[in-house]
PDB file of C-alpha atoms in Angstrom:
ATOM      1  CA  MET B   7      72.600 -38.812 -37.546  1.00 58.00           C
ATOM      2  CA  THR B   8      74.387 -36.144 -35.603  1.00 63.00           C
ATOM      3  CA  ALA B   9      73.333 -35.187 -32.140  1.00 63.00           C
ATOM      4  CA  GLN B  10      72.107 -31.655 -31.822  1.00 69.00           C
ATOM      5  CA  VAL B  11      73.742 -29.625 -29.165  1.00 66.00           C
ATOM      6  CA  ALA B  12      71.561 -27.094 -27.382  1.00 62.00           C
ATOM      7  CA  PRO B  13      72.919 -23.571 -27.603  1.00 62.00           C
ATOM      8  CA  PRO B  14      74.400 -22.319 -24.337  1.00 61.00           C
ATOM      9  CA  GLN B  15      71.901 -20.416 -22.160  1.00 60.00           C
ATOM     10  CA  LYS B  16      72.372 -16.741 -21.620  1.00 61.00           C
ATOM     11  CA  PRO B  17      73.351 -15.841 -18.083  1.00 61.00           C
ATOM     12  CA  SER B  18      70.378 -14.695 -16.010  1.00 67.00           C
ATOM     13  CA  HIS B  19      70.215 -11.027 -15.077  1.00 70.00           C
ATOM     14  CA  ARG B  20      67.678 -11.679 -12.358  1.00 75.00           C
ATOM     15  CA  THR B  21      70.168 -11.404  -9.496  1.00 75.00           C
ATOM     16  CA  ARG B  22      71.664  -8.229 -10.921  1.00 75.00           C
ATOM     17  CA  ASN B  23      68.207  -6.643 -11.400  1.00 76.00           C
ATOM     18  CA  ILE B  24      67.193  -7.475  -7.817  1.00 79.00           C
ATOM     19  CA  VAL B  25      70.406  -5.952  -6.445  1.00 74.00           C
ATOM     20  CA  ILE B  26      69.828  -2.769  -8.495  1.00 80.00           C
ATOM     21  CA  ALA B  27      66.185  -2.506  -7.341  1.00 76.00           C
ATOM     22  CA  VAL B  28      67.185  -2.936  -3.688  1.00 78.00           C
ATOM     23  CA  ALA B  29      69.910  -0.303  -4.081  1.00 76.00           C
ATOM     24  CA  VAL B  30      67.456   2.193  -5.618  1.00 78.00           C
ATOM     25  CA  VAL B  31      64.939   1.611  -2.798  1.00 76.00           C
ATOM     26  CA  LEU B  32      67.656   2.070  -0.165  1.00 76.00           C
ATOM     27  CA  LEU B  33      68.825   5.280  -1.840  1.00 73.00           C
ATOM     28  CA  LEU B  34      65.261   6.618  -1.908  1.00 71.00           C
ATOM     29  CA  LEU B  35      64.773   5.768   1.757  1.00 76.00           C
ATOM     30  CA  ALA B  36      68.098   7.412   2.597  1.00 73.00           C
ATOM     31  CA  ALA B  37      67.087  10.546   0.660  1.00 71.00           C
ATOM     32  CA  ILE B  38      63.752  10.714   2.478  1.00 74.00           C
ATOM     33  CA  GLY B  39      65.444  10.198   5.839  1.00 72.00           C
ATOM     34  CA  ALA B  40      68.064  12.848   5.090  1.00 69.00           C
ATOM     35  CA  ASN B  41      65.290  15.251   4.128  1.00 65.00           C
ATOM     36  CA  GLY B  42      63.773  14.832   7.593  1.00 62.00           C
ATOM     37  CA  GLY B  43      60.650  13.113   6.275  1.00 52.00           C
ATOM     38  CA  SER B  44      59.547  16.290   4.499  1.00 50.00           C
ATOM     39  CA  LYS B  45      56.561  15.684   2.255  1.00 50.00           C
ATOM     40  CA  THR B  46      57.443  18.381  -0.254  1.00 48.00           C
ATOM     41  CA  ALA B  47      58.591  17.159  -3.606  1.00 46.00           C
ATOM     42  CA  THR B  48      60.131  19.026  -6.484  1.00 46.00           C
ATOM     43  CA  PRO B  49      57.959  18.985  -9.597  1.00 45.00           C
ATOM     44  CA  SER B  50      60.651  17.323 -11.727  1.00 46.00           C
ATOM     45  CA  ALA B  51      61.536  14.611  -9.204  1.00 45.00           C
ATOM     46  CA  THR B  52      61.031  11.094 -10.514  1.00 46.00           C
ATOM     47  CA  PRO B  53      62.127   7.884  -8.787  1.00 46.00           C
ATOM     48  CA  LEU B  54      65.100   7.568 -11.135  1.00 46.00           C
ATOM     49  CA  ALA B  55      66.056  11.247 -10.746  1.00 44.00           C
ATOM     50  CA  ALA B  56      65.637  11.004  -6.971  1.00 45.00           C
ATOM     51  CA  ALA B  57      67.897   7.972  -6.880  1.00 44.00           C
ATOM     52  CA  SER B  58      70.614   9.713  -8.869  1.00 45.00           C
ATOM     53  CA  VAL B  59      70.329  12.851  -6.727  1.00 43.00           C
ATOM     54  CA  ALA B  60      70.432  10.771  -3.552  1.00 44.00           C
ATOM     55  CA  ALA B  61      73.487   8.899  -4.820  1.00 46.00           C
ATOM     56  CA  SER B  62      75.370  12.127  -5.458  1.00 47.00           C
ATOM     57  CA  ALA B  63      74.239  13.923  -2.274  1.00 46.00           C
ATOM     58  CA  PRO B  64      76.703  14.211   0.598  1.00 48.00           C
ATOM     59  CA  ALA B  65      76.033  12.077   3.663  1.00 48.00           C
ATOM     60  CA  SER B  66      75.555  15.069   5.971  1.00 47.00           C
ATOM     61  CA  VAL B  67      72.727  17.515   5.582  1.00 47.00           C
ATOM     62  CA  ALA B  68      73.083  21.162   6.512  1.00 47.00           C
ATOM     63  CA  PRO B  69      70.641  22.358   9.179  1.00 49.00           C
ATOM     64  CA  ALA B  70      67.699  24.432   8.011  1.00 50.00           C
ATOM     65  CA  ALA B  71      67.995  28.186   8.285  1.00 49.00           C
ATOM     66  CA  SER B  72      66.835  29.454  11.628  1.00 51.00           C
ATOM     67  CA  VAL B  73      63.711  31.569  11.785  1.00 52.00           C
ATOM     68  CA  ALA B  74      63.712  34.673  13.908  1.00 51.00           C
ATOM     69  CA  PRO B  75      61.196  34.664  16.770  1.00 54.00           C
ATOM     70  CA  ALA B  76      58.040  36.710  16.248  1.00 52.00           C
ATOM     71  CA  SER B  77      59.351  39.413  18.567  1.00 54.00           C
ATOM     72  CA  GLU B  78      62.274  39.994  16.182  1.00 54.00           C
ATOM     73  CA  ALA B  79      60.174  40.030  12.997  1.00 52.00           C
ATOM     74  CA  PRO B  80      60.037  43.329  11.118  1.00 53.00           C
ATOM     75  CA  ALA B  81      57.105  45.516  12.193  1.00 57.00           C
ATOM     76  CA  SER B  82      56.083  46.274   8.596  1.00 60.00           C
ATOM     77  CA  VAL B  83      55.004  42.718   7.797  1.00 62.00           C
ATOM     78  CA  ALA B  84      51.225  42.593   7.358  1.00 63.00           C
ATOM     79  CA  PRO B  85      49.289  39.419   8.104  1.00 63.00           C
ATOM     80  CA  ALA B  86      48.194  37.361   5.123  1.00 65.00           C
ATOM     81  CA  PRO B  87      44.591  37.907   4.049  1.00 65.00           C
ATOM     82  CA  SER B  88      42.145  35.275   5.230  1.00 64.00           C
ATOM     83  CA  THR B  89      41.104  32.738   2.611  1.00 72.00           C
ATOM     84  CA  ALA B  90      38.251  31.314   4.710  1.00 66.00           C
ATOM     85  CA  PRO B  91      34.847  31.720   3.087  1.00 66.00           C
ATOM     86  CA  ALA B  92      32.677  34.402   4.604  1.00 68.00           C
ATOM     87  CA  VAL B  93      29.992  33.019   6.875  1.00 70.00           C
ATOM     88  CA  VAL B  94      26.581  34.333   5.930  1.00 74.00           C
ATOM     89  CA  ALA B  95      24.260  34.814   8.888  1.00 84.00           C
ATOM     90  CA  PRO B  96      20.919  33.050   8.529  1.00 86.00           C
ATOM     91  CA  LYS B  97      18.019  35.325   7.621  1.00 93.00           C
ATOM     92  CA  THR B  98      14.289  34.988   8.081  1.00 93.00           C
ATOM     93  CA  LEU B  99      12.930  33.567   4.823  1.00 94.00           C
ATOM     94  CA  LEU B 100       9.321  33.185   5.987  1.00 94.00           C
ATOM     95  CA  ALA B 101       7.353  34.183   9.103  1.00 96.00           C
ATOM     96  CA  LEU B 102       3.687  33.279   9.648  1.00 96.00           C
ATOM     97  CA  SER B 103       1.200  33.209  12.498  1.00 95.00           C
ATOM     98  CA  GLY B 104      -2.434  32.218  12.648  1.00 94.00           C
ATOM     99  CA  SER B 105      -4.689  29.250  13.267  1.00 92.00           C
ATOM    100  CA  GLY B 106      -6.211  26.569  11.107  1.00 91.00           C
ATOM    101  CA  ILE B 107      -4.922  25.461   7.694  1.00 93.00           C
ATOM    102  CA  LYS B 108      -2.555  27.719   5.758  1.00 95.00           C
ATOM    103  CA  ASN B 109      -0.315  27.393   2.679  1.00 94.00           C
ATOM    104  CA  SER B 110       2.627  29.777   2.688  1.00 94.00           C
ATOM    105  CA  LYS B 111       3.910  31.866  -0.166  1.00 95.00           C
ATOM    106  CA  GLU B 112       6.915  30.441  -2.058  1.00 92.00           C
ATOM    107  CA  PHE B 113      10.461  31.166  -0.929  1.00 91.00           C
ATOM    108  CA  GLY B 114      13.976  30.194  -2.024  1.00 90.00           C
ATOM    109  CA  ALA B 115      17.107  29.207  -0.142  1.00 90.00           C
ATOM    110  CA  SER B 116      20.704  28.674  -1.238  1.00 87.00           C
ATOM    111  CA  GLY B 117      22.339  26.956   1.719  1.00 85.00           C
ATOM    112  CA  ASP B 118      22.555  23.318   2.745  1.00 89.00           C
ATOM    113  CA  SER B 119      19.493  23.524   4.990  1.00 91.00           C
ATOM    114  CA  VAL B 120      16.794  25.714   6.496  1.00 93.00           C
ATOM    115  CA  ASP B 121      15.541  25.746  10.082  1.00 95.00           C
ATOM    116  CA  LEU B 122      11.865  25.846  10.983  1.00 95.00           C
ATOM    117  CA  ALA B 123      10.988  27.181  14.455  1.00 97.00           C
ATOM    118  CA  TYR B 124       7.383  26.761  15.529  1.00 97.00           C
ATOM    119  CA  THR B 125       5.063  27.190  18.494  1.00 97.00           C
ATOM    120  CA  PHE B 126       1.456  26.156  18.939  1.00 96.00           C
ATOM    121  CA  ASN B 127      -1.113  26.569  21.697  1.00 95.00           C
ATOM    122  CA  CYS B 128      -4.502  24.854  21.720  1.00 91.00           C
ATOM    123  CA  ALA B 129      -5.977  26.662  24.774  1.00 88.00           C
ATOM    124  CA  ASN B 130      -8.595  28.393  22.584  1.00 83.00           C
ATOM    125  CA  PHE B 131      -9.506  25.045  21.040  1.00 76.00           C
ATOM    126  CA  GLY B 132     -10.263  23.564  24.427  1.00 80.00           C
ATOM    127  CA  GLY B 133      -7.365  21.231  25.229  1.00 84.00           C
ATOM    128  CA  THR B 134      -5.374  18.847  23.058  1.00 91.00           C
ATOM    129  CA  GLY B 135      -5.066  19.628  19.357  1.00 92.00           C
ATOM    130  CA  ASN B 136      -3.187  18.560  16.262  1.00 93.00           C
ATOM    131  CA  PHE B 137      -0.307  20.554  14.733  1.00 95.00           C
ATOM    132  CA  GLN B 138       1.375  19.578  11.434  1.00 96.00           C
ATOM    133  CA  VAL B 139       3.871  21.321   9.161  1.00 96.00           C
ATOM    134  CA  MET B 140       4.629  19.916   5.697  1.00 94.00           C
ATOM    135  CA  PHE B 141       7.619  21.175   3.660  1.00 93.00           C
ATOM    136  CA  TYR B 142       7.248  21.177  -0.132  1.00 91.00           C
ATOM    137  CA  GLY B 143      10.114  21.824  -2.468  1.00 84.00           C
ATOM    138  CA  ALA B 144      11.388  21.590  -5.991  1.00 67.00           C
ATOM    139  CA  SER B 145      14.729  20.646  -7.439  1.00 63.00           C
ATOM    140  CA  ALA B 146      16.200  20.548 -10.925  1.00 59.00           C
ATOM    141  CA  LEU B 147      14.301  17.277 -11.366  1.00 63.00           C
ATOM    142  CA  GLY B 148      10.922  18.820 -10.527  1.00 61.00           C
ATOM    143  CA  PRO B 149       8.641  18.858  -7.461  1.00 62.00           C
ATOM    144  CA  THR B 150       9.650  16.707  -4.512  1.00 69.00           C
ATOM    145  CA  LEU B 151       7.464  14.793  -2.103  1.00 73.00           C
ATOM    146  CA  PRO B 152       6.483  16.737   1.006  1.00 83.00           C
ATOM    147  CA  ASP B 153       8.522  16.287   4.150  1.00 87.00           C
ATOM    148  CA  ILE B 154       6.787  16.297   7.537  1.00 91.00           C
ATOM    149  CA  LEU B 155       8.628  18.801   9.739  1.00 93.00           C
ATOM    150  CA  ALA B 156       6.189  18.727  12.665  1.00 94.00           C
ATOM    151  CA  ASN B 157       3.382  16.393  13.704  1.00 95.00           C
ATOM    152  CA  ALA B 158       2.214  16.845  17.294  1.00 94.00           C
ATOM    153  CA  LEU B 159      -0.880  16.034  19.274  1.00 94.00           C
ATOM    154  CA  ALA B 160      -0.708  18.132  22.453  1.00 94.00           C
ATOM    155  CA  ALA B 161      -2.179  21.113  24.276  1.00 94.00           C
ATOM    156  CA  LYS B 162       0.844  23.248  23.320  1.00 94.00           C
ATOM    157  CA  GLY B 163       4.400  22.893  22.126  1.00 95.00           C
ATOM    158  CA  SER B 164       7.407  24.414  20.401  1.00 96.00           C
ATOM    159  CA  ASP B 165      10.513  23.172  18.653  1.00 96.00           C
ATOM    160  CA  THR B 166      13.055  23.904  15.922  1.00 96.00           C
ATOM    161  CA  THR B 167      13.675  21.388  13.173  1.00 95.00           C
ATOM    162  CA  THR B 168      16.055  21.333  10.206  1.00 93.00           C
ATOM    163  CA  GLU B 169      15.148  20.601   6.593  1.00 91.00           C
ATOM    164  CA  TYR B 170      18.147  19.555   4.465  1.00 90.00           C
ATOM    165  CA  LEU B 171      17.852  20.893   0.930  1.00 87.00           C
ATOM    166  CA  ASN B 172      20.189  18.432  -0.833  1.00 83.00           C
ATOM    167  CA  GLY B 173      21.211  20.985  -3.446  1.00 83.00           C
ATOM    168  CA  ALA B 174      17.687  22.239  -4.165  1.00 84.00           C
ATOM    169  CA  THR B 175      17.130  26.001  -4.179  1.00 84.00           C
ATOM    170  CA  GLY B 176      13.344  26.056  -4.472  1.00 83.00           C
ATOM    171  CA  PRO B 177      10.828  27.315  -4.850  1.00 89.00           C
ATOM    172  CA  PHE B 178       9.701  25.934  -1.492  1.00 91.00           C
ATOM    173  CA  HIS B 179       6.537  26.408   0.524  1.00 92.00           C
ATOM    174  CA  ILE B 180       5.087  25.021   3.725  1.00 94.00           C
ATOM    175  CA  GLU B 181       1.604  23.934   4.681  1.00 95.00           C
ATOM    176  CA  ILE B 182       0.356  24.214   8.260  1.00 96.00           C
ATOM    177  CA  ASN B 183      -2.594  22.090   9.370  1.00 95.00           C
ATOM    178  CA  SER B 184      -3.895  22.773  12.897  1.00 94.00           C
ATOM    179  CA  GLU B 185      -6.966  23.881  14.763  1.00 92.00           C
ATOM    180  CA  CYS B 186      -4.654  25.571  17.313  1.00 93.00           C
ATOM    181  CA  GLY B 187      -3.042  29.007  17.275  1.00 94.00           C
ATOM    182  CA  TRP B 188       0.522  28.825  15.895  1.00 96.00           C
ATOM    183  CA  THR B 189       3.621  30.731  14.781  1.00 97.00           C
ATOM    184  CA  VAL B 190       6.148  29.490  12.218  1.00 97.00           C
ATOM    185  CA  LYS B 191       9.497  31.005  11.189  1.00 97.00           C
ATOM    186  CA  VAL B 192      11.850  29.623   8.500  1.00 96.00           C
ATOM    187  CA  THR B 193      15.470  30.828   8.609  1.00 95.00           C
ATOM    188  CA  GLY B 194      18.326  30.103   6.243  1.00 93.00           C
ATOM    189  CA  THR B 195      20.525  31.547   3.512  1.00 90.00           C
ATOM    190  CA  PRO B 196      18.534  33.436   0.846  1.00 87.00           C
TER     191      PRO B 196
END
Protein backbone atom coordinates (compact mmCIF):
# COMPACT_ATOMS: atom_id res chain seq x y z
CA MET A 1 0.00 0.00 0.00
CA THR A 2 1.18 3.49 -0.73
CA ALA A 3 1.21 6.15 1.90
CA GLN A 4 -1.09 9.03 1.20
CA VAL A 5 0.48 12.40 1.35
CA ALA A 6 -1.69 15.22 2.66
CA PRO A 7 -2.01 18.09 0.22
CA PRO A 8 -0.04 21.17 1.23
CA GLN A 9 -2.08 23.68 3.28
CA LYS A 10 -2.92 27.00 1.78
CA PRO A 11 -1.13 29.90 3.41
CA SER A 12 -3.31 31.68 5.97
CA HIS A 13 -4.54 35.16 5.10
CA ARG A 14 -5.40 35.92 8.69
CA THR A 15 -2.35 38.10 9.32
CA ARG A 16 -2.87 40.00 6.08
CA ASN A 17 -6.58 40.59 6.86
CA ILE A 18 -5.77 41.89 10.35
CA VAL A 19 -3.15 44.29 8.97
CA ILE A 20 -5.66 45.59 6.37
CA ALA A 21 -8.39 46.04 9.02
CA VAL A 22 -6.02 47.94 11.32
CA ALA A 23 -4.91 50.15 8.42
CA VAL A 24 -8.53 50.97 7.49
CA VAL A 25 -9.36 51.85 11.12
CA LEU A 26 -6.28 54.08 11.38
CA LEU A 27 -7.18 55.82 8.12
CA LEU A 28 -10.73 56.44 9.36
CA LEU A 29 -9.44 57.83 12.64
CA ALA A 30 -6.97 60.03 10.76
CA ALA A 31 -9.78 61.31 8.50
CA ILE A 32 -11.97 62.11 11.50
CA GLY A 33 -9.09 63.85 13.26
CA ALA A 34 -8.21 65.85 10.15
CA ASN A 35 -11.84 66.90 9.85
CA GLY A 36 -11.66 68.40 13.34
CA GLY A 37 -14.10 65.89 14.81
CA SER A 38 -16.94 67.28 12.70
CA LYS A 39 -20.05 65.13 12.92
CA THR A 40 -21.30 65.94 9.44
CA ALA A 41 -21.11 63.14 6.96
CA THR A 42 -21.62 63.15 3.24
CA PRO A 43 -24.59 61.05 2.15
CA SER A 44 -22.47 58.78 -0.07
CA ALA A 45 -19.72 58.18 2.50
CA THR A 46 -19.25 54.53 3.39
CA PRO A 47 -16.42 53.08 5.48
CA LEU A 48 -14.68 51.81 2.36
CA ALA A 49 -15.17 55.10 0.49
CA ALA A 50 -14.02 57.06 3.55
CA ALA A 51 -10.90 54.94 3.77
CA SER A 52 -10.04 55.50 0.12
CA VAL A 53 -10.71 59.24 0.42
CA ALA A 54 -8.62 59.43 3.58
CA ALA A 55 -5.79 57.54 1.89
CA SER A 56 -5.72 59.99 -1.01
CA ALA A 57 -6.19 63.15 1.09
CA PRO A 58 -3.16 65.35 1.73
CA ALA A 59 -1.74 65.34 5.25
CA SER A 60 -2.46 69.03 5.83
CA VAL A 61 -5.94 70.44 5.96
CA ALA A 62 -6.73 73.96 4.82
CA PRO A 63 -8.25 76.19 7.50
CA ALA A 64 -11.98 76.83 7.29
CA ALA A 65 -13.10 80.04 5.66
CA SER A 66 -13.33 82.87 8.12
CA VAL A 67 -16.73 84.30 8.94
CA ALA A 68 -17.15 88.03 9.09
CA PRO A 69 -18.20 89.40 12.49
CA ALA A 70 -21.85 90.37 12.87
CA SER A 71 -20.94 94.05 12.65
CA GLU A 72 -19.60 93.47 9.12
CA ALA A 73 -22.57 91.39 7.91
CA PRO A 74 -24.68 92.94 5.16
CA ALA A 75 -27.61 94.98 6.51
CA SER A 76 -30.11 93.37 4.12
CA VAL A 77 -29.91 89.92 5.70
CA ALA A 78 -33.20 89.12 7.43
CA PRO A 79 -33.31 86.77 10.41
CA ALA A 80 -34.53 83.25 9.76
CA PRO A 81 -38.17 82.64 10.64
CA SER A 82 -38.75 80.93 13.96
CA THR A 83 -39.61 77.24 13.75
CA ALA A 84 -40.66 76.98 17.41
CA PRO A 85 -44.29 75.96 17.86
CA ALA A 86 -46.60 78.75 18.91
CA VAL A 87 -47.47 78.64 22.59
CA VAL A 88 -51.20 78.75 23.12
CA ALA A 89 -52.24 80.59 26.27
CA PRO A 90 -54.49 78.57 28.56
CA LYS A 91 -58.16 79.53 28.43
CA THR A 92 -60.99 79.09 30.88
CA LEU A 93 -62.79 75.89 29.88
CA LEU A 94 -65.24 75.83 32.80
CA ALA A 95 -66.12 78.22 35.65
CA LEU A 96 -68.64 77.38 38.39
CA SER A 97 -69.64 78.69 41.79
CA GLY A 98 -72.25 77.56 44.26
CA SER A 99 -72.75 75.27 47.23
CA GLY A 100 -73.78 71.67 47.67
CA ILE A 101 -73.54 68.94 45.01
CA LYS A 102 -73.16 69.91 41.36
CA ASN A 103 -72.29 68.12 38.09
CA SER A 104 -70.75 70.39 35.48
CA LYS A 105 -71.56 70.55 31.81
CA GLU A 106 -69.18 68.66 29.49
CA PHE A 107 -66.07 70.31 28.11
CA GLY A 108 -63.14 69.31 25.89
CA ALA A 109 -59.42 69.98 26.03
CA SER A 110 -56.59 69.33 23.58
CA GLY A 111 -53.44 69.87 25.61
CA ASP A 112 -51.45 67.56 27.86
CA SER A 113 -53.26 68.68 31.01
CA VAL A 114 -55.83 71.00 32.55
CA ASP A 115 -55.56 72.97 35.79
CA LEU A 116 -58.35 73.14 38.34
CA ALA A 117 -58.32 76.13 40.71
CA TYR A 118 -60.78 76.00 43.58
CA THR A 119 -61.79 77.80 46.76
CA PHE A 120 -64.25 76.80 49.45
CA ASN A 121 -65.55 78.44 52.62
CA CYS A 122 -67.71 76.68 55.19
CA ALA A 123 -68.52 79.74 57.37
CA ASN A 124 -72.22 79.55 56.40
CA PHE A 125 -72.25 75.85 57.26
CA GLY A 126 -71.04 76.54 60.77
CA GLY A 127 -67.39 75.47 60.85
CA THR A 128 -65.59 72.52 59.30
CA GLY A 129 -67.01 71.03 56.11
CA ASN A 130 -66.17 68.59 53.36
CA PHE A 131 -65.10 69.64 49.84
CA GLN A 132 -64.54 67.13 47.01
CA VAL A 133 -63.97 67.50 43.27
CA MET A 134 -64.07 64.44 40.99
CA PHE A 135 -62.82 64.62 37.38
CA TYR A 136 -64.54 62.37 34.84
CA GLY A 137 -63.26 61.86 31.35
CA ALA A 138 -63.41 59.77 28.23
CA SER A 139 -60.77 58.56 25.84
CA ALA A 140 -60.80 56.63 22.59
CA LEU A 141 -61.27 53.52 24.73
CA GLY A 142 -64.41 54.85 26.44
CA PRO A 143 -65.20 56.40 29.84
CA THR A 144 -62.40 56.50 32.40
CA LEU A 145 -62.59 56.11 36.15
CA PRO A 146 -63.02 59.37 38.04
CA ASP A 147 -59.95 61.08 39.44
CA ILE A 148 -60.15 62.86 42.79
CA LEU A 149 -58.77 66.37 42.29
CA ALA A 150 -59.70 67.73 45.73
CA ASN A 151 -60.75 66.13 49.01
CA ALA A 152 -60.57 68.45 52.01
CA LEU A 153 -62.11 68.58 55.44
CA ALA A 154 -61.61 72.14 56.71
CA ALA A 155 -63.34 75.43 57.48
CA LYS A 156 -61.99 76.95 54.23
CA GLY A 157 -59.31 76.38 51.65
CA SER A 158 -58.02 76.95 48.14
CA ASP A 159 -55.58 75.30 45.78
CA THR A 160 -54.75 74.60 42.14
CA THR A 161 -54.26 71.04 40.95
CA THR A 162 -53.35 69.55 37.57
CA GLU A 163 -55.17 66.75 35.77
CA TYR A 164 -53.03 65.02 33.11
CA LEU A 165 -55.12 64.00 30.12
CA ASN A 166 -52.85 61.27 28.71
CA GLY A 167 -53.97 61.92 25.14
CA ALA A 168 -57.69 62.10 25.93
CA THR A 169 -59.64 65.05 24.54
CA GLY A 170 -62.96 64.48 26.30
CA PRO A 171 -65.71 64.98 26.80
CA PHE A 172 -64.86 65.69 30.44
CA HIS A 173 -66.95 66.87 33.35
CA ILE A 174 -66.43 67.45 37.05
CA GLU A 175 -68.57 66.73 40.07
CA ILE A 176 -68.40 68.89 43.19
CA ASN A 177 -69.63 67.48 46.50
CA SER A 178 -69.68 69.93 49.43
CA GLU A 179 -72.00 71.55 51.90
CA CYS A 180 -69.77 74.67 51.77
CA GLY A 181 -69.78 77.60 49.36
CA TRP A 182 -67.22 77.07 46.56
CA THR A 183 -65.78 78.31 43.26
CA VAL A 184 -64.13 76.12 40.63
CA LYS A 185 -62.29 77.13 37.44
CA VAL A 186 -60.77 74.73 34.87
CA THR A 187 -58.16 76.19 32.50
CA GLY A 188 -56.36 74.56 29.60
CA THR A 189 -56.10 74.39 25.82
CA PRO A 190 -59.51 74.12 24.11
